[in-house]
Amino acid sequence: MFAIVGLGNPGKLYEGTRHNVGFDVIDLLADRNNIRINKIKFKSIYGEGNIGDNKVILLKPQTYMNNSGMAVLDLFNFYKLPIENIIVVVDDIDIQFATIRIRAKGSAGTHNGMKSIIYHLQSDNFPRVKVGIGQKREGQDLADFVLSRFSKDEREKIDLAIEEAALAVEAIIKDGIESAMNQFNSRSKKAQE
C-alpha cells in the first residue's frame, strides 16, 4: 500500500494558491483514478482506492502547512507503512517554474511542511514529487509569495505541471522510484533547455 500526501492549507481562502499545488495534485489523482476523497481521519481528509494493482490512500492534511507532519505521523502509526511508501507532493520555490522533480529522499530545504514531516517521522527517507511554483520578487515576503495565486498565464503552465506530477506519482507506484526519476526528471531538464 502507498500513501500519497499532498501538502497545502485547508479552506477556501487558500484554494488555488502556490502553496496548495500538493492538494491540486491529489484532486487530479482522485479524479484520474476514481477515488473519492470523503473520509476524515488522521487530521486529514482522504480517500482510498487503487492505482494500477496497488492500494493507495490519497491524503490532504487539514493541519495547516506548518503542522503537516502531525497528520503524516498519525497515518504512518495507524497503517505501519514502510516510510518509502509515503509519497509527498510539495510546492518548491527552488526549481524552475512549472517543472517537476522527483527525489527518493532528502532534506526539507526551506519548506516548513516538509520540515514538519521529517521532524515527526524522524526520517527524510520518503519519496517526494516537487512542483516548481516560481520565485518571489526581490524584497517580497516568502509567506506572502507562497500564499499568492498564479496569474492567468502561470495558471495554464502550472496546470500542466500538476498533470505531470500526477503522472509521476502514478509512475512511482507502478514502476518504482528509480524508473520514475529517470523518466520525469529528464523531461524536466529538457523543458529547462
mmCIF file of N, CA, C and O in Angstrom, residues 18 92-97 133-138 140 145 154:
data_model
loop_
_atom_site.group_PDB
_atom_site.id
_atom_site.type_symbol
_atom_site.label_atom_id
_atom_site.label_comp_id
_atom_site.label_asym_id
_atom_site.label_seq_id
_atom_site.Cartn_x
_atom_site.Cartn_y
_atom_site.Cartn_z
ATOM 1 N N ARG A 18 -0.206 29.140 -4.542
ATOM 2 C CA ARG A 18 1.029 28.418 -4.898
ATOM 3 C C ARG A 18 1.310 27.295 -3.897
ATOM 4 O O ARG A 18 1.758 26.221 -4.261
ATOM 5 N N ASP A 92 7.602 23.871 -4.585
ATOM 6 C CA ASP A 92 9.031 24.141 -4.415
ATOM 7 C C ASP A 92 9.397 25.451 -5.103
ATOM 8 O O ASP A 92 9.101 25.640 -6.278
ATOM 9 N N ILE A 93 10.058 26.348 -4.355
ATOM 10 C CA ILE A 93 10.479 27.632 -4.931
ATOM 11 C C ILE A 93 11.879 27.548 -5.531
ATOM 12 O O ILE A 93 12.331 28.494 -6.162
ATOM 13 N N ASP A 94 12.560 26.423 -5.314
ATOM 14 C CA ASP A 94 13.960 26.323 -5.726
ATOM 15 C C ASP A 94 14.185 25.599 -7.048
ATOM 16 O O ASP A 94 15.320 25.462 -7.487
ATOM 17 N N ILE A 95 13.100 25.113 -7.672
ATOM 18 C CA ILE A 95 13.265 24.532 -9.005
ATOM 19 C C ILE A 95 12.504 25.413 -9.993
ATOM 20 O O ILE A 95 11.655 26.218 -9.593
ATOM 21 N N GLN A 96 12.825 25.258 -11.260
ATOM 22 C CA GLN A 96 12.240 26.137 -12.278
ATOM 23 C C GLN A 96 10.714 26.057 -12.272
ATOM 24 O O GLN A 96 10.131 24.989 -12.068
ATOM 25 N N PHE A 97 10.084 27.191 -12.512
ATOM 26 C CA PHE A 97 8.630 27.290 -12.510
ATOM 27 C C PHE A 97 7.996 26.259 -13.454
ATOM 28 O O PHE A 97 8.448 26.069 -14.581
ATOM 29 N N ILE A 133 6.980 26.366 -8.245
ATOM 30 C CA ILE A 133 5.913 27.384 -8.204
ATOM 31 C C ILE A 133 6.436 28.789 -8.499
ATOM 32 O O ILE A 133 5.712 29.767 -8.333
ATOM 33 N N GLY A 134 7.695 28.878 -8.914
ATOM 34 C CA GLY A 134 8.265 30.199 -9.204
ATOM 35 C C GLY A 134 9.010 30.742 -7.998
ATOM 36 O O GLY A 134 9.066 30.110 -6.941
ATOM 37 N N GLN A 135 9.601 31.915 -8.196
ATOM 38 C CA GLN A 135 10.388 32.529 -7.119
ATOM 39 C C GLN A 135 9.836 33.900 -6.785
ATOM 40 O O GLN A 135 9.350 34.614 -7.669
ATOM 41 N N LYS A 136 9.945 34.245 -5.516
ATOM 42 C CA LYS A 136 9.418 35.536 -5.072
ATOM 43 C C LYS A 136 10.221 36.687 -5.676
ATOM 44 O O LYS A 136 11.379 36.518 -6.046
ATOM 45 N N ARG A 137 9.562 37.821 -5.767
ATOM 46 C CA ARG A 137 10.253 39.014 -6.246
ATOM 47 C C ARG A 137 11.231 39.497 -5.186
ATOM 48 O O ARG A 137 11.057 39.215 -3.996
ATOM 49 N N GLU A 138 12.221 40.244 -5.602
ATOM 50 C CA GLU A 138 13.180 40.865 -4.683
ATOM 51 C C GLU A 138 12.418 41.635 -3.600
ATOM 52 O O GLU A 138 11.534 42.430 -3.902
ATOM 53 N N GLN A 140 10.141 40.659 -1.614
ATOM 54 C CA GLN A 140 8.804 40.144 -1.288
ATOM 55 C C GLN A 140 8.912 39.145 -0.138
ATOM 56 O O GLN A 140 9.851 38.350 -0.081
ATOM 57 N N PHE A 145 4.347 35.405 -0.806
ATOM 58 C CA PHE A 145 4.511 34.830 -2.142
ATOM 59 C C PHE A 145 3.834 33.461 -2.246
ATOM 60 O O PHE A 145 3.048 33.217 -3.164
ATOM 61 N N GLU A 154 0.402 31.974 -15.855
ATOM 62 C CA GLU A 154 1.074 30.997 -14.990
ATOM 63 C C GLU A 154 0.164 29.804 -14.713
ATOM 64 O O GLU A 154 0.620 28.666 -14.640
#
